PDB file of C-alpha atoms and ligand atoms in Angstrom:
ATOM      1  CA  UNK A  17     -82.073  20.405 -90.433  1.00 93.00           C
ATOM      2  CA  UNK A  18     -80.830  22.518 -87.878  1.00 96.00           C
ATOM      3  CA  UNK A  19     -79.107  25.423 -88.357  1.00 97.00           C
ATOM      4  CA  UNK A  20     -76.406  27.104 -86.372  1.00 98.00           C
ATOM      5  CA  UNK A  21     -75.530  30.915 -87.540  1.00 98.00           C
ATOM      6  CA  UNK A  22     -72.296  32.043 -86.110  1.00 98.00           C
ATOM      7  CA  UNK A  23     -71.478  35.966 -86.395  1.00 98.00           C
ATOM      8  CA  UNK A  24     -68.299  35.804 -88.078  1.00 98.00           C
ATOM      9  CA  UNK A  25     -65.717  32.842 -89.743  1.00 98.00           C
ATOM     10  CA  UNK A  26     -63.501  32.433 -86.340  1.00 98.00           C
ATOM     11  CA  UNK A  27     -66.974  32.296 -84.069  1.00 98.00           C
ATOM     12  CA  UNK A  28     -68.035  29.298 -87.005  1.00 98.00           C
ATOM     13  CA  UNK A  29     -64.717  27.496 -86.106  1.00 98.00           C
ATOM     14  CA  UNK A  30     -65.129  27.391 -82.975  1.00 98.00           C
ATOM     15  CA  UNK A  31     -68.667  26.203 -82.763  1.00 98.00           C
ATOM     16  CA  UNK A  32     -67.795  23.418 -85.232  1.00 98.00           C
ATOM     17  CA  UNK A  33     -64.535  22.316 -83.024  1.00 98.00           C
ATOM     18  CA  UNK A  34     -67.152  22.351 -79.674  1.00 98.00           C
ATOM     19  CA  UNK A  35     -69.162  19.998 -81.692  1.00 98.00           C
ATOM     20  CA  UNK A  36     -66.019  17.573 -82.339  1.00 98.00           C
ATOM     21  CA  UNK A  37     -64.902  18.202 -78.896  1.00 98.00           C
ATOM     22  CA  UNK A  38     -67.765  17.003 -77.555  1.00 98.00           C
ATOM     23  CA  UNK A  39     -68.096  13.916 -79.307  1.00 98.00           C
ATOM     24  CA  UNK A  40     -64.231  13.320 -78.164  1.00 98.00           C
ATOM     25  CA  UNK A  41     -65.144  13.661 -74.465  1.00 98.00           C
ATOM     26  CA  UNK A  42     -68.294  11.101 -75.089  1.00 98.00           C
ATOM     27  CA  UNK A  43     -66.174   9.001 -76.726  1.00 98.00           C
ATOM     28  CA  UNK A  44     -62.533   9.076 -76.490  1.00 98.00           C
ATOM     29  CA  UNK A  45     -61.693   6.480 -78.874  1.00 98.00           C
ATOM     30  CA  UNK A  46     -64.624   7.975 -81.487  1.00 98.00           C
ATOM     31  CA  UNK A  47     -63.975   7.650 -85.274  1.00 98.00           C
ATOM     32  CA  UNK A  48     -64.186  11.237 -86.974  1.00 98.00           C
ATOM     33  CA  UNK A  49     -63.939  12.697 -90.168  1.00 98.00           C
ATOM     34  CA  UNK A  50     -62.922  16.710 -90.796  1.00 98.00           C
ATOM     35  CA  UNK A  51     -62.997  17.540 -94.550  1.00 98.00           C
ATOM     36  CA  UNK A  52     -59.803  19.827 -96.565  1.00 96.00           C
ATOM     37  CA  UNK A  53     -60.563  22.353 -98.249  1.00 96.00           C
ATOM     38  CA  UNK A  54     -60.138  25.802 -96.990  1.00 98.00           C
ATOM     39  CA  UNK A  55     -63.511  25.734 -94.944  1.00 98.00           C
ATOM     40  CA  UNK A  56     -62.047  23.975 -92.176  1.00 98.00           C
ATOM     41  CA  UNK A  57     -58.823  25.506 -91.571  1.00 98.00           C
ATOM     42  CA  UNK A  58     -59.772  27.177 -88.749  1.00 98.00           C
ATOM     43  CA  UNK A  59     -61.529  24.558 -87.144  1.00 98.00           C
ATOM     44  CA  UNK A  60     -58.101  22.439 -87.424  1.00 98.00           C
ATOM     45  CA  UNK A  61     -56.568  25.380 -85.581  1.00 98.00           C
ATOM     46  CA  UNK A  62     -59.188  25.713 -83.382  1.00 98.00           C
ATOM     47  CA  UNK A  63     -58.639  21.622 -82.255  1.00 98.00           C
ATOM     48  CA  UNK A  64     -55.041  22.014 -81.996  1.00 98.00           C
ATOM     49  CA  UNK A  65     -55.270  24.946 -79.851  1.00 98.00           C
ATOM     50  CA  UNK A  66     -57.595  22.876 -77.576  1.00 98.00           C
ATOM     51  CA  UNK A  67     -55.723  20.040 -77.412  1.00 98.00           C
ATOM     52  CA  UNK A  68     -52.597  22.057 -76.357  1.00 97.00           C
ATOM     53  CA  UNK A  69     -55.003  23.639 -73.728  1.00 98.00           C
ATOM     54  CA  UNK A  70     -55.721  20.098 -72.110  1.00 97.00           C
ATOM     55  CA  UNK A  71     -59.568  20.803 -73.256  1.00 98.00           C
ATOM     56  CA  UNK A  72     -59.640  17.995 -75.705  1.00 98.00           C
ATOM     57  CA  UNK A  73     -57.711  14.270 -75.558  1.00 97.00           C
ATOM     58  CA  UNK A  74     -57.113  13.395 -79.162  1.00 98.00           C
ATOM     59  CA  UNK A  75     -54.791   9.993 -77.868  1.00 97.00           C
ATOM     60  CA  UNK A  76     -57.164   7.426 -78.653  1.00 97.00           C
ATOM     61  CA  UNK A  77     -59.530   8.816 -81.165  1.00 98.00           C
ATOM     62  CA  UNK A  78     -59.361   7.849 -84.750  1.00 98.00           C
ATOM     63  CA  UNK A  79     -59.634  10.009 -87.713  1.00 98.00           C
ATOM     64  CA  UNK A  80     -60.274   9.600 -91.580  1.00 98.00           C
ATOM     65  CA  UNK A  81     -60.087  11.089 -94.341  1.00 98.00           C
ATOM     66  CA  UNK A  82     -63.068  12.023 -96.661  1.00 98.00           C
ATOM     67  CA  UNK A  83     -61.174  12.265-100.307  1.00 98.00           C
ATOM     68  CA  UNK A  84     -58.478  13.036-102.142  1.00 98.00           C
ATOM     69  CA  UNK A  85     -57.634  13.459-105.797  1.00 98.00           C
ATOM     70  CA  UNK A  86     -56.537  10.594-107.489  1.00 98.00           C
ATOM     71  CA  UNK A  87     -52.565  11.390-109.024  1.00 97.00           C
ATOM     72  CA  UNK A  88     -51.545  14.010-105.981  1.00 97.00           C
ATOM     73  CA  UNK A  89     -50.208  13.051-102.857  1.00 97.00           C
ATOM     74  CA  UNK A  90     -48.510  14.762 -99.860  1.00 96.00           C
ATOM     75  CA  UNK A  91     -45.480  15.982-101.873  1.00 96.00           C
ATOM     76  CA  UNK A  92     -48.111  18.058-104.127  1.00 96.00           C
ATOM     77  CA  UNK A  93     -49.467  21.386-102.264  1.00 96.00           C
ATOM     78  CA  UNK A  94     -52.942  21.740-101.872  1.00 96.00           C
ATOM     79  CA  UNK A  95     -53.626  17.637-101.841  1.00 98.00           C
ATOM     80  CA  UNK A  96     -56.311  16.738 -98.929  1.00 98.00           C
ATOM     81  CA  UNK A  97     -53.124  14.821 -97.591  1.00 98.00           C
ATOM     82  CA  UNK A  98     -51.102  18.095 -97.516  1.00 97.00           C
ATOM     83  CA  UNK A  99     -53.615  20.368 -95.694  1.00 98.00           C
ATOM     84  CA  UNK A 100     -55.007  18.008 -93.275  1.00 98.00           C
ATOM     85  CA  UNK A 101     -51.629  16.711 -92.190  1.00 97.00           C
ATOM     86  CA  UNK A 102     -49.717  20.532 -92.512  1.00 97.00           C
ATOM     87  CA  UNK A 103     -52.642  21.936 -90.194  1.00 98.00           C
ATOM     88  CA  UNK A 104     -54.017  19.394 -88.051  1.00 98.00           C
ATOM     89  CA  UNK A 105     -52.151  15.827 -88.104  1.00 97.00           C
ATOM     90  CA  UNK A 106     -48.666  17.018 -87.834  1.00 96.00           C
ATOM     91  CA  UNK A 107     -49.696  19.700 -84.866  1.00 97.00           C
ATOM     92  CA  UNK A 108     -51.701  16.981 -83.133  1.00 96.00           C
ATOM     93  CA  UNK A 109     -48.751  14.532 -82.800  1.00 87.00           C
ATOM     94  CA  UNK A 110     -50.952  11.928 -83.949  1.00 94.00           C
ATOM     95  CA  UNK A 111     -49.636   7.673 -84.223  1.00 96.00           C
ATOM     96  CA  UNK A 112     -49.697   6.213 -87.814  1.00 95.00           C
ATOM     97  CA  UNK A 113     -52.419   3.846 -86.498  1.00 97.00           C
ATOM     98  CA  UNK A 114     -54.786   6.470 -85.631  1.00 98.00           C
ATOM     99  CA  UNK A 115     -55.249   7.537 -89.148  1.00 98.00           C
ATOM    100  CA  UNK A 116     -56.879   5.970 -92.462  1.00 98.00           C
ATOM    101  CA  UNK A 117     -56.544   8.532 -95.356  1.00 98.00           C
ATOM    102  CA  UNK A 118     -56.571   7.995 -98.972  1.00 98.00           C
ATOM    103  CA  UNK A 119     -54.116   7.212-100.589  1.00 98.00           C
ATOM    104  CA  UNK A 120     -54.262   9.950-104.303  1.00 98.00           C
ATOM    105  CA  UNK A 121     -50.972   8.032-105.935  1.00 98.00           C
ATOM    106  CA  UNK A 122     -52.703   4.311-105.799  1.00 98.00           C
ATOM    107  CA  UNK A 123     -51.938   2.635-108.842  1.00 97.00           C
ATOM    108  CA  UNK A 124     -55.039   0.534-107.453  1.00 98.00           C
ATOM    109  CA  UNK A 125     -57.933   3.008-106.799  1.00 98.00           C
ATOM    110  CA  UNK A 126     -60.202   0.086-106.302  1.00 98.00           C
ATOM    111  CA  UNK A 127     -57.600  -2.214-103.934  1.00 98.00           C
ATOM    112  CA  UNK A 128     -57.892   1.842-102.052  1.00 98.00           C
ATOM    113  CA  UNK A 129     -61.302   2.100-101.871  1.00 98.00           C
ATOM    114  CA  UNK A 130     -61.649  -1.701-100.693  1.00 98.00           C
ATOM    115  CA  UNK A 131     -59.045  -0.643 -98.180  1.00 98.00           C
ATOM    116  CA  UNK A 132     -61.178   1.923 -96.615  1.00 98.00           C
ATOM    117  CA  UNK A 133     -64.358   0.662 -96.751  1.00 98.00           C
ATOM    118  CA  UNK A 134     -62.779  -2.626 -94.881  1.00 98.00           C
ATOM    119  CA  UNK A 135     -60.969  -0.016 -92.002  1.00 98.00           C
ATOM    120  CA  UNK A 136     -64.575   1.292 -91.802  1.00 98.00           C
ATOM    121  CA  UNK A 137     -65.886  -2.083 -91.231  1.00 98.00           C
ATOM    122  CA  UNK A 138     -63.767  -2.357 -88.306  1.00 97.00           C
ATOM    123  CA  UNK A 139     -64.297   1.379 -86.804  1.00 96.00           C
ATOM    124  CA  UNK A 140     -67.261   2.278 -88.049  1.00 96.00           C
ATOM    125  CA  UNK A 141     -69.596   4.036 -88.554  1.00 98.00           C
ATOM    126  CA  UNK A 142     -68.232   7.740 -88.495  1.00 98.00           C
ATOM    127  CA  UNK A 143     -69.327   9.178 -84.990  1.00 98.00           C
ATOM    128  CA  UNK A 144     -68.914  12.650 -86.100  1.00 98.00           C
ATOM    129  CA  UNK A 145     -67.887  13.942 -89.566  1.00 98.00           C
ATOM    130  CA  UNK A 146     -67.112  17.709 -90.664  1.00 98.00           C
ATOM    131  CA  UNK A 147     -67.978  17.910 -94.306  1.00 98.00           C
ATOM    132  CA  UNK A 148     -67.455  21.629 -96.392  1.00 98.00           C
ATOM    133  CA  UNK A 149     -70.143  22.003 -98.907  1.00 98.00           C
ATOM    134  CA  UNK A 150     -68.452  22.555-102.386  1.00 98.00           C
ATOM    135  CA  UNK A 151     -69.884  25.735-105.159  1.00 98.00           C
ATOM    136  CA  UNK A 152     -71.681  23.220-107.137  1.00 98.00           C
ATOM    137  CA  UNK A 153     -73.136  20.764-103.994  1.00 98.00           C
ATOM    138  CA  UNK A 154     -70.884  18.297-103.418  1.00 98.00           C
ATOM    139  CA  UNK A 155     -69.891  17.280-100.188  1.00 98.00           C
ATOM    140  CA  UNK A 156     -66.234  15.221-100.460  1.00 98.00           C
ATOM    141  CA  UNK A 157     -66.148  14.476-104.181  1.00 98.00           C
ATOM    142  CA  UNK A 158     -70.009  13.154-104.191  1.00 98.00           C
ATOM    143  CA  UNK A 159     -70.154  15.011-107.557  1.00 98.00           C
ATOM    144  CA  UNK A 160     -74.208  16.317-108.490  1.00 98.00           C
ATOM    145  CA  UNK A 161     -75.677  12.856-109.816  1.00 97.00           C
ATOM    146  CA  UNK A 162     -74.021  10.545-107.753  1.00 96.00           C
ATOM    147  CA  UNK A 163     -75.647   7.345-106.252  1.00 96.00           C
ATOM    148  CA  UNK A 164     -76.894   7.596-102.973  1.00 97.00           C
ATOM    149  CA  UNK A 165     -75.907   3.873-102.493  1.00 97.00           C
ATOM    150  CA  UNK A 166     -71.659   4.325-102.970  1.00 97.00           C
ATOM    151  CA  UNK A 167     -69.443   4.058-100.260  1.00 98.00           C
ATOM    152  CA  UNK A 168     -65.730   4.403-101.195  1.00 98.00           C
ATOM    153  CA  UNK A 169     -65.777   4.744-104.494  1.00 98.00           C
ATOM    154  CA  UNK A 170     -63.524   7.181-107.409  1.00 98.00           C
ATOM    155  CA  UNK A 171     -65.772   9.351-109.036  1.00 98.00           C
ATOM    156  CA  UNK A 172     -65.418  11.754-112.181  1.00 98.00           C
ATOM    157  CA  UNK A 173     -64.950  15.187-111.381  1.00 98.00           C
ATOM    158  CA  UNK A 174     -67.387  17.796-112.011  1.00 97.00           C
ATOM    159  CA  UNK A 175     -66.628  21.039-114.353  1.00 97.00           C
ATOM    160  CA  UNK A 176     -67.460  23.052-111.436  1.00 97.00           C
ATOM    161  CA  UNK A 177     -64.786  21.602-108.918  1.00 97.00           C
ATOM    162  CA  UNK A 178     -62.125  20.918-111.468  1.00 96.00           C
ATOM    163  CA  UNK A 179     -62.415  24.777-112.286  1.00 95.00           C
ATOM    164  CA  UNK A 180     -62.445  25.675-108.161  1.00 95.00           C
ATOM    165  CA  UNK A 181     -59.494  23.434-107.760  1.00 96.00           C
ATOM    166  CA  UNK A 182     -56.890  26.016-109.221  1.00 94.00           C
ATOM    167  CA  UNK A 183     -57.038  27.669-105.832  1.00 96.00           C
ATOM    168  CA  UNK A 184     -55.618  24.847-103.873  1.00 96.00           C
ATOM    169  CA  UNK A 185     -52.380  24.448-106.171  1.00 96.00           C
ATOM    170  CA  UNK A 186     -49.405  26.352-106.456  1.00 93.00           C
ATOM    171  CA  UNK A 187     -48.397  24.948-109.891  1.00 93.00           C
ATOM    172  CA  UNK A 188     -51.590  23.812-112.872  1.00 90.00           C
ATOM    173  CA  UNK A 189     -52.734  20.610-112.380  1.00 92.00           C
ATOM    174  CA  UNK A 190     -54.715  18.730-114.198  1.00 90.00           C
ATOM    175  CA  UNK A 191     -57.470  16.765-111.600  1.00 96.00           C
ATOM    176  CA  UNK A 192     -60.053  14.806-113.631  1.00 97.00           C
ATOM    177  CA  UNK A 193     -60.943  12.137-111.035  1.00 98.00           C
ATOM    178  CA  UNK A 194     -61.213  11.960-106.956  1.00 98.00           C
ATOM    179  CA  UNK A 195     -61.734   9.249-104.675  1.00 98.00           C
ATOM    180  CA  UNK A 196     -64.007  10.001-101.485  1.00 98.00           C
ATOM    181  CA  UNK A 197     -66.241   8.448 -99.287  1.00 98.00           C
ATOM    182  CA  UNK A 198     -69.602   7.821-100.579  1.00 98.00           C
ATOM    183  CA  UNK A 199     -73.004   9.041 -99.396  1.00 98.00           C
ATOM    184  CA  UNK A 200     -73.931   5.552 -97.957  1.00 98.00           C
ATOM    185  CA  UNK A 201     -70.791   6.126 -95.457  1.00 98.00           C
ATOM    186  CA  UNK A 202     -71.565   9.629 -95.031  1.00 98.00           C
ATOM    187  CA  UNK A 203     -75.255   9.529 -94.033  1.00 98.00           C
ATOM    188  CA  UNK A 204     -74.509   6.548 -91.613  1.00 98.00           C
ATOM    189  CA  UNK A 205     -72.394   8.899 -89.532  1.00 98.00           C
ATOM    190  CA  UNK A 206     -74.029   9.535 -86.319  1.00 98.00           C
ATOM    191  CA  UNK A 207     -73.072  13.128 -86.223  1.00 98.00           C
ATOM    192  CA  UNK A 208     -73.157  15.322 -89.741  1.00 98.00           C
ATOM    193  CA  UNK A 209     -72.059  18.795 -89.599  1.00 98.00           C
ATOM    194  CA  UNK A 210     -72.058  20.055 -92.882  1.00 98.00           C
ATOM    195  CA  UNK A 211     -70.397  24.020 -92.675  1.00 98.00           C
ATOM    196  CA  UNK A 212     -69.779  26.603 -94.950  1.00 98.00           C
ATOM    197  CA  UNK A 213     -68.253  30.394 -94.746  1.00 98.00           C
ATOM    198  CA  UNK A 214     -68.639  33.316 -96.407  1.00 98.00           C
ATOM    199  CA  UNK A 215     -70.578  35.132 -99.309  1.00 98.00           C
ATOM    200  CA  UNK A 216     -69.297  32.794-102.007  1.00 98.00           C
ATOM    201  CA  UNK A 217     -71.445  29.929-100.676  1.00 98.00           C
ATOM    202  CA  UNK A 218     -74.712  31.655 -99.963  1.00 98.00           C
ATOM    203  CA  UNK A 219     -76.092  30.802-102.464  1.00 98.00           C
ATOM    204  CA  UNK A 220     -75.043  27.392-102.390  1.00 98.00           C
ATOM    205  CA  UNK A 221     -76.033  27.123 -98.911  1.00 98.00           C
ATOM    206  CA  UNK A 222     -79.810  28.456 -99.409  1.00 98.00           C
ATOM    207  CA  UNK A 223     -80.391  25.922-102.019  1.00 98.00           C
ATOM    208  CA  UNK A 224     -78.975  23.414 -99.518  1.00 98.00           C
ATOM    209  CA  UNK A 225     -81.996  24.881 -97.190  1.00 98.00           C
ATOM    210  CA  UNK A 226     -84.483  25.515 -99.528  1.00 98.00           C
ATOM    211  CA  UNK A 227     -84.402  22.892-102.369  1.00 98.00           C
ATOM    212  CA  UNK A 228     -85.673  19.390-102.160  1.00 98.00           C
ATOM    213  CA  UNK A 229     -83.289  16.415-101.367  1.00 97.00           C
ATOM    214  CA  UNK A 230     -81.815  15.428-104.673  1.00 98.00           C
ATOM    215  CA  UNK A 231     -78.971  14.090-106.019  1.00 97.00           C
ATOM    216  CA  UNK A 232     -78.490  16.822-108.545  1.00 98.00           C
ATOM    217  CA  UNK A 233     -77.062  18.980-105.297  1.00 98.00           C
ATOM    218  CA  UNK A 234     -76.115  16.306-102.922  1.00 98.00           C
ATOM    219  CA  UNK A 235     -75.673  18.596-100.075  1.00 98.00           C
ATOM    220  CA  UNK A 236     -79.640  18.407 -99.853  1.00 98.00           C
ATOM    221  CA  UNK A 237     -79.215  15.035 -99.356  1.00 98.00           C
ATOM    222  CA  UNK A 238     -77.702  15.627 -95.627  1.00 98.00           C
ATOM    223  CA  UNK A 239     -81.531  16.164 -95.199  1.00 96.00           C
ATOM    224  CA  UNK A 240     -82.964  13.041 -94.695  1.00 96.00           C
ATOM    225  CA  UNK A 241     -80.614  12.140 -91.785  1.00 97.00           C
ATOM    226  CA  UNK A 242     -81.694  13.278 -88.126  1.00 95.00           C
ATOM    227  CA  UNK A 243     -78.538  13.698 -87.218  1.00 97.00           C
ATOM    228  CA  UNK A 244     -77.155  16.177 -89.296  1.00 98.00           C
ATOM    229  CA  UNK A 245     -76.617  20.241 -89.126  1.00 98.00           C
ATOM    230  CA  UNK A 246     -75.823  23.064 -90.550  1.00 98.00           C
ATOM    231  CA  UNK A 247     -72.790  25.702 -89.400  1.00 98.00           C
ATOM    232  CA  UNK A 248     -72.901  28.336 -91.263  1.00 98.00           C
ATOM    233  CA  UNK A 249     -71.642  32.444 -90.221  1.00 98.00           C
ATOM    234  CA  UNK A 250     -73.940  35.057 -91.575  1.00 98.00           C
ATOM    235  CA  UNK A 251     -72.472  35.812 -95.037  1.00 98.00           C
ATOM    236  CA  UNK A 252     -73.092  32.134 -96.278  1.00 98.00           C
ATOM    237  CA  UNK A 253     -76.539  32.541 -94.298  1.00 98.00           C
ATOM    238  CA  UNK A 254     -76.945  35.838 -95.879  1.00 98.00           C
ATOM    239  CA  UNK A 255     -79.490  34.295 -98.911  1.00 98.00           C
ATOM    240  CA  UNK A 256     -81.578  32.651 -96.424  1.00 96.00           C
TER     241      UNK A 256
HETATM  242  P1  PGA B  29     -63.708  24.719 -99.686  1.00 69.49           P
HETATM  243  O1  PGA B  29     -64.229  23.430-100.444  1.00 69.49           O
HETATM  244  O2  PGA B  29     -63.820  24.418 -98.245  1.00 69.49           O
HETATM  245  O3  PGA B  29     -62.305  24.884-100.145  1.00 69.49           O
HETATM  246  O4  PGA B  29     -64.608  25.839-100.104  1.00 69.49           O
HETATM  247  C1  PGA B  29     -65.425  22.866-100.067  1.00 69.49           C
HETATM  248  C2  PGA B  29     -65.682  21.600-100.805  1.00 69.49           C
HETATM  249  O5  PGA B  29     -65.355  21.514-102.000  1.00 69.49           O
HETATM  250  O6  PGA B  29     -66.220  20.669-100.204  1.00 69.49           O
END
């Protein structure tokens, strides 16, 4: 897998949004996928700032989302729905029809997931998909364990990301399931770039590198596509 080091968290932004840019100017109407989470924050900025630079047309591009948790939606701070639409959606001016996210309130999870996989049908696959790589390996809720063969599917979550979830919410919540995009989905996407930032994930991030592909850390799985990368700035890279 190739590996990108950038010096510093702003530099890693920036490398990641030249990646998405460029798929945009290949493809205008391209189907992409940026993660939430806090990793990508600055690449959101980064896009916006672009796009209000004239460097990037966003107008006929189409964008998805890659989970949610199941119970929040956008009223509830620290949702995927909340972050990706407070720091990229509502800055981008985007129309409704450009978008397919997950819907977290369903009182159908399944109807939801059918929902997505059929909009994926139709504008699929993923041309270029930003994925954060979470403390225990997932990439979106793709939980250690999880079948390679899923695509939209709502998935238990793992001790590990219930625990890191406290940092997204301003009030206790109580997340026990997500929905997400499944591997299948994922690894059909023609353009992976997994990223991570700082020291927190360095370890994560060398046994990304360094241990076999396995569905016990499904971020090695991003290993047996071609097409995928890693963007990383040197204190995640700093336990290579
Ligand atoms: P983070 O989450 O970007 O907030 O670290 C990553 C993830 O769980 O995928």
């Amino acid at each position: 897998m190739k590996t990108h080091i950038s010096p510093d968290y702003p530099q890693l932004c920036q490398a990641v949004a030249q990646n998405v840019i460029a798929c945009v100017k290949t493809k205008p109407d391209a189907l992409i996928c940026i993660a939430g989470g806090d990793t990508p924050l600055g690449v959101f900025t980064a896009l916006v700032e672009a796009q209000k630079q004239g460097r990037v047309d966003f107008s006929r591009t189409q964008f998805l989302g890659l989970d949610e948790w199941l119970g929040l939606g956008k009223a509830d701070k620290g949702s995927c729905r909340e972050m990706v639409w407070h720091h990229f959606f509502d800055k981008l001016t985007l129309r409704e029809e450009q978008i397919c996210f997950f819907d977290g309130l369903t009182h159908n999870p399944q109807a939801e997931c059918q929902r997505v996989d059929r909009y994926i049908e139709l504008h699929g696959p993923i041309d270029c998909i930003v994925l954060g790589i979470g403390m225990n390996g997932h990439i979106g809720f793709n939980e250690p364990g999880v079948s390679v063969d899923n695509t939209c599917h709502v998935i238990d979550l793992d001790a590990v990301t219930q625990a890191v979830s406290v940092k997204y919410f301003d009030t206790p919540r109580e997340v026990k399931q997500g929905i997400s995009l499944g591997l299948k989905t994922i690894l059909a996407a023609k353009n992976i770039v997994v990223m991570a930032s700082g020291e927190k994930k360095a370890a994560i991030v060398a046994q990304t590198v360094n241990h076999p592909a396995s569905r016990d850390i499904p971020s090695t799985l991003v290993k047996t596509v071609a097409q995928a990368s890693l963007y990383v700035d040197k204190a995640a890279a700093s336990k290579l």
